[in-house]
PDB file of C-alpha atoms in Angstrom:
ATOM      1  CA  UNK A   1      55.026 -37.156  53.013  1.00  0.00           C
ATOM      2  CA  UNK A   2      55.570 -41.357  53.351  1.00  0.00           C
ATOM      3  CA  UNK A   3      55.792 -40.722  56.774  1.00  0.00           C
ATOM      4  CA  UNK A   4      52.716 -38.574  57.375  1.00  0.00           C
ATOM      5  CA  UNK A   5      50.272 -41.423  56.178  1.00  0.00           C
ATOM      6  CA  UNK A   6      47.810 -40.528  59.301  1.00  0.00           C
ATOM      7  CA  UNK A   7      48.111 -37.031  58.319  1.00  0.00           C
ATOM      8  CA  UNK A   8      45.203 -34.989  55.689  1.00  0.00           C
ATOM      9  CA  UNK A   9      46.469 -34.566  52.314  1.00  0.00           C
ATOM     10  CA  UNK A  10      48.638 -31.363  51.991  1.00  0.00           C
ATOM     11  CA  UNK A  11      47.207 -28.755  49.722  1.00  0.00           C
ATOM     12  CA  UNK A  12      50.471 -28.547  47.722  1.00  0.00           C
ATOM     13  CA  UNK A  13      49.354 -32.006  46.468  1.00  0.00           C
ATOM     14  CA  UNK A  14      46.096 -30.650  45.221  1.00  0.00           C
ATOM     15  CA  UNK A  15      47.965 -27.739  43.568  1.00  0.00           C
ATOM     16  CA  UNK A  16      50.277 -30.048  42.135  1.00  0.00           C
ATOM     17  CA  UNK A  17      47.746 -32.156  40.360  1.00  0.00           C
ATOM     18  CA  UNK A  18      45.661 -29.217  39.167  1.00  0.00           C
ATOM     19  CA  UNK A  19      49.090 -27.848  37.576  1.00  0.00           C
ATOM     20  CA  UNK A  20      49.109 -31.663  36.193  1.00  0.00           C
ATOM     21  CA  UNK A  21      45.908 -31.510  34.676  1.00  0.00           C
ATOM     22  CA  UNK A  22      46.811 -28.627  32.577  1.00  0.00           C
ATOM     23  CA  UNK A  23      50.181 -30.028  31.574  1.00  0.00           C
ATOM     24  CA  UNK A  24      49.465 -33.338  30.868  1.00  0.00           C
ATOM     25  CA  UNK A  25      49.189 -34.378  27.051  1.00  0.00           C
ATOM     26  CA  UNK A  26      46.276 -36.830  27.900  1.00  0.00           C
ATOM     27  CA  UNK A  27      44.366 -38.354  30.898  1.00  0.00           C
ATOM     28  CA  UNK A  28      46.388 -41.503  30.871  1.00  0.00           C
ATOM     29  CA  UNK A  29      49.339 -39.520  31.637  1.00  0.00           C
ATOM     30  CA  UNK A  30      47.579 -37.606  34.531  1.00  0.00           C
ATOM     31  CA  UNK A  31      46.467 -40.926  35.739  1.00  0.00           C
ATOM     32  CA  UNK A  32      49.717 -42.121  36.023  1.00  0.00           C
ATOM     33  CA  UNK A  33      51.179 -39.383  37.709  1.00  0.00           C
ATOM     34  CA  UNK A  34      48.323 -39.500  40.331  1.00  0.00           C
ATOM     35  CA  UNK A  35      49.068 -43.219  41.021  1.00  0.00           C
ATOM     36  CA  UNK A  36      52.428 -42.314  41.755  1.00  0.00           C
ATOM     37  CA  UNK A  37      51.590 -39.472  43.871  1.00  0.00           C
ATOM     38  CA  UNK A  38      49.372 -41.607  45.710  1.00  0.00           C
ATOM     39  CA  UNK A  39      52.027 -44.291  46.480  1.00  0.00           C
ATOM     40  CA  UNK A  40      54.084 -41.892  47.682  1.00  0.00           C
ATOM     41  CA  UNK A  41      51.500 -40.127  50.247  1.00  0.00           C
ATOM     42  CA  UNK A  42      50.065 -43.633  51.237  1.00  0.00           C
ATOM     43  CA  UNK A  43      53.097 -45.579  51.809  1.00  0.00           C
ATOM     44  CA  UNK A  44      55.193 -45.644  55.024  1.00  0.00           C
ATOM     45  CA  UNK A  45      58.883 -45.743  55.561  1.00  0.00           C
ATOM     46  CA  UNK A  46      59.818 -49.797  54.938  1.00  0.00           C
ATOM     47  CA  UNK A  47      56.379 -50.593  54.273  1.00  0.00           C
ATOM     48  CA  UNK A  48      55.599 -49.313  50.602  1.00  0.00           C
ATOM     49  CA  UNK A  49      52.297 -49.979  48.832  1.00  0.00           C
ATOM     50  CA  UNK A  50      51.365 -50.599  45.114  1.00  0.00           C
ATOM     51  CA  UNK A  51      48.912 -48.050  43.748  1.00  0.00           C
ATOM     52  CA  UNK A  52      46.692 -48.155  40.334  1.00  0.00           C
ATOM     53  CA  UNK A  53      43.998 -46.573  39.042  1.00  0.00           C
ATOM     54  CA  UNK A  54      41.015 -47.850  36.962  1.00  0.00           C
ATOM     55  CA  UNK A  55      39.178 -45.797  34.990  1.00  0.00           C
ATOM     56  CA  UNK A  56      36.043 -46.560  32.495  1.00  0.00           C
ATOM     57  CA  UNK A  57      34.600 -44.278  30.183  1.00  0.00           C
ATOM     58  CA  UNK A  58      31.417 -44.225  27.982  1.00  0.00           C
ATOM     59  CA  UNK A  59      32.467 -45.673  24.745  1.00  0.00           C
ATOM     60  CA  UNK A  60      36.251 -45.612  25.404  1.00  0.00           C
ATOM     61  CA  UNK A  61      38.748 -48.251  26.053  1.00  0.00           C
ATOM     62  CA  UNK A  62      39.529 -49.435  30.008  1.00  0.00           C
ATOM     63  CA  UNK A  63      42.622 -47.292  31.354  1.00  0.00           C
ATOM     64  CA  UNK A  64      44.586 -48.836  33.792  1.00  0.00           C
ATOM     65  CA  UNK A  65      47.489 -46.398  35.385  1.00  0.00           C
ATOM     66  CA  UNK A  66      49.785 -47.286  38.011  1.00  0.00           C
ATOM     67  CA  UNK A  67      52.795 -46.286  40.329  1.00  0.00           C
ATOM     68  CA  UNK A  68      55.082 -49.480  38.949  1.00  0.00           C
ATOM     69  CA  UNK A  69      54.848 -51.841  36.253  1.00  0.00           C
ATOM     70  CA  UNK A  70      53.991 -54.499  39.052  1.00  0.00           C
ATOM     71  CA  UNK A  71      51.208 -52.783  40.002  1.00  0.00           C
ATOM     72  CA  UNK A  72      49.833 -52.235  36.663  1.00  0.00           C
ATOM     73  CA  UNK A  73      50.080 -56.167  36.122  1.00  0.00           C
ATOM     74  CA  UNK A  74      47.878 -56.765  39.084  1.00  0.00           C
ATOM     75  CA  UNK A  75      45.551 -54.012  38.399  1.00  0.00           C
ATOM     76  CA  UNK A  76      44.889 -55.440  34.792  1.00  0.00           C
ATOM     77  CA  UNK A  77      43.218 -58.347  36.632  1.00  0.00           C
ATOM     78  CA  UNK A  78      40.358 -55.790  37.253  1.00  0.00           C
ATOM     79  CA  UNK A  79      39.256 -56.219  33.804  1.00  0.00           C
ATOM     80  CA  UNK A  80      39.765 -60.034  33.741  1.00  0.00           C
ATOM     81  CA  UNK A  81      36.869 -60.834  35.898  1.00  0.00           C
ATOM     82  CA  UNK A  82      33.322 -59.620  35.925  1.00  0.00           C
ATOM     83  CA  UNK A  83      33.368 -58.862  39.652  1.00  0.00           C
ATOM     84  CA  UNK A  84      36.260 -57.332  41.360  1.00  0.00           C
ATOM     85  CA  UNK A  85      36.917 -54.792  44.272  1.00  0.00           C
ATOM     86  CA  UNK A  86      37.255 -51.973  41.964  1.00  0.00           C
ATOM     87  CA  UNK A  87      34.188 -52.536  39.926  1.00  0.00           C
ATOM     88  CA  UNK A  88      32.162 -53.130  43.025  1.00  0.00           C
ATOM     89  CA  UNK A  89      33.733 -49.728  44.663  1.00  0.00           C
ATOM     90  CA  UNK A  90      33.025 -47.884  41.369  1.00  0.00           C
ATOM     91  CA  UNK A  91      29.442 -49.123  41.142  1.00  0.00           C
ATOM     92  CA  UNK A  92      28.480 -48.796  44.673  1.00  0.00           C
ATOM     93  CA  UNK A  93      30.397 -45.942  45.541  1.00  0.00           C
ATOM     94  CA  UNK A  94      32.006 -47.143  48.560  1.00  0.00           C
ATOM     95  CA  UNK A  95      35.410 -48.475  49.818  1.00  0.00           C
ATOM     96  CA  UNK A  96      35.640 -52.048  49.576  1.00  0.00           C
ATOM     97  CA  UNK A  97      38.545 -53.605  51.545  1.00  0.00           C
ATOM     98  CA  UNK A  98      40.150 -57.362  51.231  1.00  0.00           C
ATOM     99  CA  UNK A  99      41.897 -57.481  54.422  1.00  0.00           C
ATOM    100  CA  UNK A 100      43.521 -60.996  53.305  1.00  0.00           C
ATOM    101  CA  UNK A 101      42.844 -62.405  49.931  1.00  0.00           C
ATOM    102  CA  UNK A 102      43.750 -65.672  51.056  1.00  0.00           C
ATOM    103  CA  UNK A 103      40.513 -66.148  53.166  1.00  0.00           C
ATOM    104  CA  UNK A 104      38.298 -63.589  51.363  1.00  0.00           C
ATOM    105  CA  UNK A 105      35.531 -65.635  49.561  1.00  0.00           C
ATOM    106  CA  UNK A 106      33.724 -62.745  47.973  1.00  0.00           C
ATOM    107  CA  UNK A 107      35.612 -62.948  44.669  1.00  0.00           C
ATOM    108  CA  UNK A 108      37.383 -66.393  44.567  1.00  0.00           C
ATOM    109  CA  UNK A 109      38.961 -66.328  41.197  1.00  0.00           C
ATOM    110  CA  UNK A 110      40.028 -62.703  41.594  1.00  0.00           C
ATOM    111  CA  UNK A 111      41.466 -63.836  44.905  1.00  0.00           C
ATOM    112  CA  UNK A 112      43.349 -66.403  43.323  1.00  0.00           C
ATOM    113  CA  UNK A 113      44.841 -64.209  40.835  1.00  0.00           C
ATOM    114  CA  UNK A 114      46.116 -61.587  43.097  1.00  0.00           C
ATOM    115  CA  UNK A 115      47.612 -64.267  45.467  1.00  0.00           C
ATOM    116  CA  UNK A 116      49.542 -65.447  42.448  1.00  0.00           C
ATOM    117  CA  UNK A 117      50.781 -61.855  42.188  1.00  0.00           C
ATOM    118  CA  UNK A 118      52.038 -61.860  45.594  1.00  0.00           C
ATOM    119  CA  UNK A 119      49.096 -59.451  47.143  1.00  0.00           C
ATOM    120  CA  UNK A 120      47.300 -60.363  50.272  1.00  0.00           C
ATOM    121  CA  UNK A 121      45.645 -57.218  50.773  1.00  0.00           C
ATOM    122  CA  UNK A 122      43.504 -54.562  48.671  1.00  0.00           C
ATOM    123  CA  UNK A 123      41.725 -51.586  49.179  1.00  0.00           C
ATOM    124  CA  UNK A 124      39.648 -49.874  46.628  1.00  0.00           C
ATOM    125  CA  UNK A 125      38.179 -46.459  46.981  1.00  0.00           C
ATOM    126  CA  UNK A 126      36.094 -44.855  44.167  1.00  0.00           C
ATOM    127  CA  UNK A 127      36.504 -41.230  42.967  1.00  0.00           C
ATOM    128  CA  UNK A 128      33.657 -39.205  42.671  1.00  0.00           C
ATOM    129  CA  UNK A 129      33.173 -38.432  39.140  1.00  0.00           C
ATOM    130  CA  UNK A 130      30.321 -37.089  36.595  1.00  0.00           C
ATOM    131  CA  UNK A 131      27.925 -38.852  34.388  1.00  0.00           C
ATOM    132  CA  UNK A 132      28.729 -42.680  33.402  1.00  0.00           C
ATOM    133  CA  UNK A 133      32.495 -42.422  33.733  1.00  0.00           C
ATOM    134  CA  UNK A 134      33.871 -44.560  37.087  1.00  0.00           C
ATOM    135  CA  UNK A 135      37.138 -44.881  38.399  1.00  0.00           C
ATOM    136  CA  UNK A 136      38.921 -46.407  41.469  1.00  0.00           C
ATOM    137  CA  UNK A 137      42.104 -46.071  43.371  1.00  0.00           C
ATOM    138  CA  UNK A 138      43.715 -49.358  44.182  1.00  0.00           C
ATOM    139  CA  UNK A 139      46.028 -50.140  46.907  1.00  0.00           C
ATOM    140  CA  UNK A 140      47.809 -53.441  47.238  1.00  0.00           C
ATOM    141  CA  UNK A 141      50.162 -54.978  49.579  1.00  0.00           C
ATOM    142  CA  UNK A 142      51.969 -58.356  50.442  1.00  0.00           C
ATOM    143  CA  UNK A 143      51.118 -57.813  53.817  1.00  0.00           C
ATOM    144  CA  UNK A 144      47.589 -59.114  54.993  1.00  0.00           C
ATOM    145  CA  UNK A 145      45.575 -56.633  57.153  1.00  0.00           C
ATOM    146  CA  UNK A 146      47.843 -54.029  55.707  1.00  0.00           C
ATOM    147  CA  UNK A 147      44.888 -51.415  55.461  1.00  0.00           C
ATOM    148  CA  UNK A 148      43.603 -50.767  58.971  1.00  0.00           C
ATOM    149  CA  UNK A 149      41.129 -48.144  59.815  1.00  0.00           C
ATOM    150  CA  UNK A 150      43.456 -45.244  60.105  1.00  0.00           C
ATOM    151  CA  UNK A 151      45.014 -45.753  56.490  1.00  0.00           C
ATOM    152  CA  UNK A 152      41.392 -46.316  55.085  1.00  0.00           C
ATOM    153  CA  UNK A 153      40.205 -43.093  56.453  1.00  0.00           C
ATOM    154  CA  UNK A 154      43.364 -41.035  55.552  1.00  0.00           C
ATOM    155  CA  UNK A 155      43.007 -42.903  51.945  1.00  0.00           C
ATOM    156  CA  UNK A 156      39.227 -41.693  51.497  1.00  0.00           C
ATOM    157  CA  UNK A 157      40.159 -38.216  52.478  1.00  0.00           C
ATOM    158  CA  UNK A 158      42.945 -38.463  49.934  1.00  0.00           C
ATOM    159  CA  UNK A 159      40.841 -39.573  47.184  1.00  0.00           C
ATOM    160  CA  UNK A 160      38.124 -36.897  48.136  1.00  0.00           C
ATOM    161  CA  UNK A 161      40.521 -34.136  47.585  1.00  0.00           C
ATOM    162  CA  UNK A 162      42.221 -35.559  44.689  1.00  0.00           C
ATOM    163  CA  UNK A 163      38.697 -36.504  42.879  1.00  0.00           C
ATOM    164  CA  UNK A 164      38.080 -32.862  41.736  1.00  0.00           C
ATOM    165  CA  UNK A 165      41.431 -32.917  39.747  1.00  0.00           C
ATOM    166  CA  UNK A 166      40.513 -36.161  37.889  1.00  0.00           C
ATOM    167  CA  UNK A 167      36.930 -34.578  37.013  1.00  0.00           C
ATOM    168  CA  UNK A 168      38.728 -31.927  35.555  1.00  0.00           C
ATOM    169  CA  UNK A 169      41.332 -34.098  33.577  1.00  0.00           C
ATOM    170  CA  UNK A 170      38.597 -36.073  32.298  1.00  0.00           C
ATOM    171  CA  UNK A 171      36.489 -33.431  31.171  1.00  0.00           C
ATOM    172  CA  UNK A 172      39.374 -31.808  29.264  1.00  0.00           C
ATOM    173  CA  UNK A 173      40.155 -34.987  27.826  1.00  0.00           C
ATOM    174  CA  UNK A 174      36.410 -35.452  26.615  1.00  0.00           C
ATOM    175  CA  UNK A 175      36.643 -31.703  25.098  1.00  0.00           C
ATOM    176  CA  UNK A 176      39.943 -32.428  23.382  1.00  0.00           C
ATOM    177  CA  UNK A 177      38.588 -35.563  21.641  1.00  0.00           C
ATOM    178  CA  UNK A 178      35.461 -33.423  20.567  1.00  0.00           C
ATOM    179  CA  UNK A 179      37.479 -31.127  18.957  1.00  0.00           C
ATOM    180  CA  UNK A 180      39.659 -33.681  17.450  1.00  0.00           C
ATOM    181  CA  UNK A 181      36.729 -35.702  15.983  1.00  0.00           C
ATOM    182  CA  UNK A 182      35.258 -32.238  14.918  1.00  0.00           C
ATOM    183  CA  UNK A 183      38.646 -31.585  13.001  1.00  0.00           C
ATOM    184  CA  UNK A 184      38.737 -34.838  11.585  1.00  0.00           C
ATOM    185  CA  UNK A 185      34.957 -34.487  10.449  1.00  0.00           C
ATOM    186  CA  UNK A 186      35.744 -31.067   8.845  1.00  0.00           C
ATOM    187  CA  UNK A 187      38.744 -32.154   7.131  1.00  0.00           C
ATOM    188  CA  UNK A 188      37.008 -35.266   5.820  1.00  0.00           C
ATOM    189  CA  UNK A 189      34.250 -32.856   4.083  1.00  0.00           C
ATOM    190  CA  UNK A 190      36.749 -30.637   2.636  1.00  0.00           C
ATOM    191  CA  UNK A 191      38.106 -33.630   0.785  1.00  0.00           C
ATOM    192  CA  UNK A 192      35.020 -35.005  -0.309  1.00  0.00           C
ATOM    193  CA  UNK A 193      33.610 -31.262  -1.298  1.00  0.00           C
ATOM    194  CA  UNK A 194      36.651 -30.691  -3.263  1.00  0.00           C
ATOM    195  CA  UNK A 195      36.509 -34.166  -5.188  1.00  0.00           C
ATOM    196  CA  UNK A 196      32.722 -33.251  -5.945  1.00  0.00           C
ATOM    197  CA  UNK A 197      33.903 -29.936  -7.354  1.00  0.00           C
ATOM    198  CA  UNK A 198      36.406 -31.758  -9.596  1.00  0.00           C
ATOM    199  CA  UNK A 199      34.109 -34.477 -10.704  1.00  0.00           C
ATOM    200  CA  UNK A 200      31.458 -31.535 -11.745  1.00  0.00           C
ATOM    201  CA  UNK A 201      34.135 -29.875 -13.705  1.00  0.00           C
ATOM    202  CA  UNK A 202      35.167 -32.880 -15.256  1.00  0.00           C
ATOM    203  CA  UNK A 203      32.088 -34.108 -16.300  1.00  0.00           C
ATOM    204  CA  UNK A 204      29.893 -31.040 -16.536  1.00  0.00           C
ATOM    205  CA  UNK A 205      27.345 -32.424 -14.254  1.00  0.00           C
ATOM    206  CA  UNK A 206      25.334 -31.185 -11.166  1.00  0.00           C
ATOM    207  CA  UNK A 207      26.490 -31.445  -7.720  1.00  0.00           C
ATOM    208  CA  UNK A 208      24.186 -34.215  -6.841  1.00  0.00           C
ATOM    209  CA  UNK A 209      25.223 -36.217  -9.899  1.00  0.00           C
ATOM    210  CA  UNK A 210      29.014 -35.630  -9.015  1.00  0.00           C
ATOM    211  CA  UNK A 211      28.259 -37.047  -5.474  1.00  0.00           C
ATOM    212  CA  UNK A 212      26.469 -39.862  -6.785  1.00  0.00           C
ATOM    213  CA  UNK A 213      29.611 -40.773  -9.029  1.00  0.00           C
ATOM    214  CA  UNK A 214      31.794 -40.529  -6.060  1.00  0.00           C
ATOM    215  CA  UNK A 215      29.710 -42.616  -3.977  1.00  0.00           C
ATOM    216  CA  UNK A 216      29.291 -45.200  -6.691  1.00  0.00           C
ATOM    217  CA  UNK A 217      32.957 -45.472  -7.005  1.00  0.00           C
ATOM    218  CA  UNK A 218      33.143 -45.639  -3.285  1.00  0.00           C
ATOM    219  CA  UNK A 219      30.743 -48.723  -3.196  1.00  0.00           C
ATOM    220  CA  UNK A 220      32.367 -50.213  -6.662  1.00  0.00           C
ATOM    221  CA  UNK A 221      35.968 -50.389  -4.961  1.00  0.00           C
ATOM    222  CA  UNK A 222      34.901 -50.992  -1.353  1.00  0.00           C
ATOM    223  CA  UNK A 223      36.353 -48.198   0.010  1.00  0.00           C
ATOM    224  CA  UNK A 224      35.486 -45.580   2.286  1.00  0.00           C
ATOM    225  CA  UNK A 225      34.015 -42.579   0.642  1.00  0.00           C
ATOM    226  CA  UNK A 226      36.679 -40.157   1.928  1.00  0.00           C
ATOM    227  CA  UNK A 227      39.468 -42.436   0.539  1.00  0.00           C
ATOM    228  CA  UNK A 228      38.062 -42.390  -2.945  1.00  0.00           C
ATOM    229  CA  UNK A 229      37.780 -38.572  -2.439  1.00  0.00           C
ATOM    230  CA  UNK A 230      41.525 -38.030  -1.688  1.00  0.00           C
ATOM    231  CA  UNK A 231      42.238 -40.125  -4.627  1.00  0.00           C
ATOM    232  CA  UNK A 232      40.489 -37.764  -6.650  1.00  0.00           C
ATOM    233  CA  UNK A 233      42.176 -34.910  -5.297  1.00  0.00           C
ATOM    234  CA  UNK A 234      45.301 -36.001  -5.493  1.00  0.00           C
ATOM    235  CA  UNK A 235      45.045 -36.899  -8.871  1.00  0.00           C
ATOM    236  CA  UNK A 236      45.594 -33.491  -9.835  1.00  0.00           C
ATOM    237  CA  UNK A 237      49.113 -33.399  -8.454  1.00  0.00           C
ATOM    238  CA  UNK A 238      48.635 -30.423  -6.254  1.00  0.00           C
ATOM    239  CA  UNK A 239      49.210 -32.521  -3.192  1.00  0.00           C
ATOM    240  CA  UNK A 240      46.613 -33.280  -0.274  1.00  0.00           C
ATOM    241  CA  UNK A 241      43.708 -31.229   0.260  1.00  0.00           C
ATOM    242  CA  UNK A 242      44.031 -28.861   3.756  1.00  0.00           C
ATOM    243  CA  UNK A 243      41.672 -27.480   5.980  1.00  0.00           C
ATOM    244  CA  UNK A 244      42.724 -24.164   7.579  1.00  0.00           C
ATOM    245  CA  UNK A 245      41.271 -23.003  10.972  1.00  0.00           C
ATOM    246  CA  UNK A 246      41.633 -19.681  12.604  1.00  0.00           C
ATOM    247  CA  UNK A 247      42.313 -19.345  16.078  1.00  0.00           C
TER     248      UNK A 247
END
């Protein structure tokens, strides 16, 4: 595929990415594979480029995926400065090109940093995502003016076709995290409820009084309510409480 950098992305790429969405254990794993697929399809024989993907989700740590360790090190710079090509591309939803970092005055500190990494030209392309989630595909080359118009056009088409797969990956990650948070909440609630029941039996008190005893112990020990409840439940010697799920 590398020799076909001016052609439109093959439908097999899209199919491969959709399958990857279903098989990847998390969104970061999917992004790393997408970065490698991008590098293979956007490079040319004897003139390989480095690819990285930056992802920003609400209330989540920034994610950096890459086609190589070198690309990841360069992409980390995107979060060290307040204004960079990927942030600009993601915010404006437009392609940002840095033909030669040595002569680009838009991001002087950033340009100095990428030049120190041996990068002369950068291309940042935004993915079309949902809500407040932002992501960009970053292409790096040690050669100035590497990303001419035909490469930009192909890269934009590539990003357009792969955006759906990324939207699905982010959506699945959100659902998975929501389910995990719900499971953790239910498990915590189970332990607390069991501890309240034990305290009621031991002290012959009401549910409200038992809960207040648990809260007081939590405050006195400066420990989380769940942790104090777990101590109460484990004191029976029957092992930790388990929450059972159907399906």
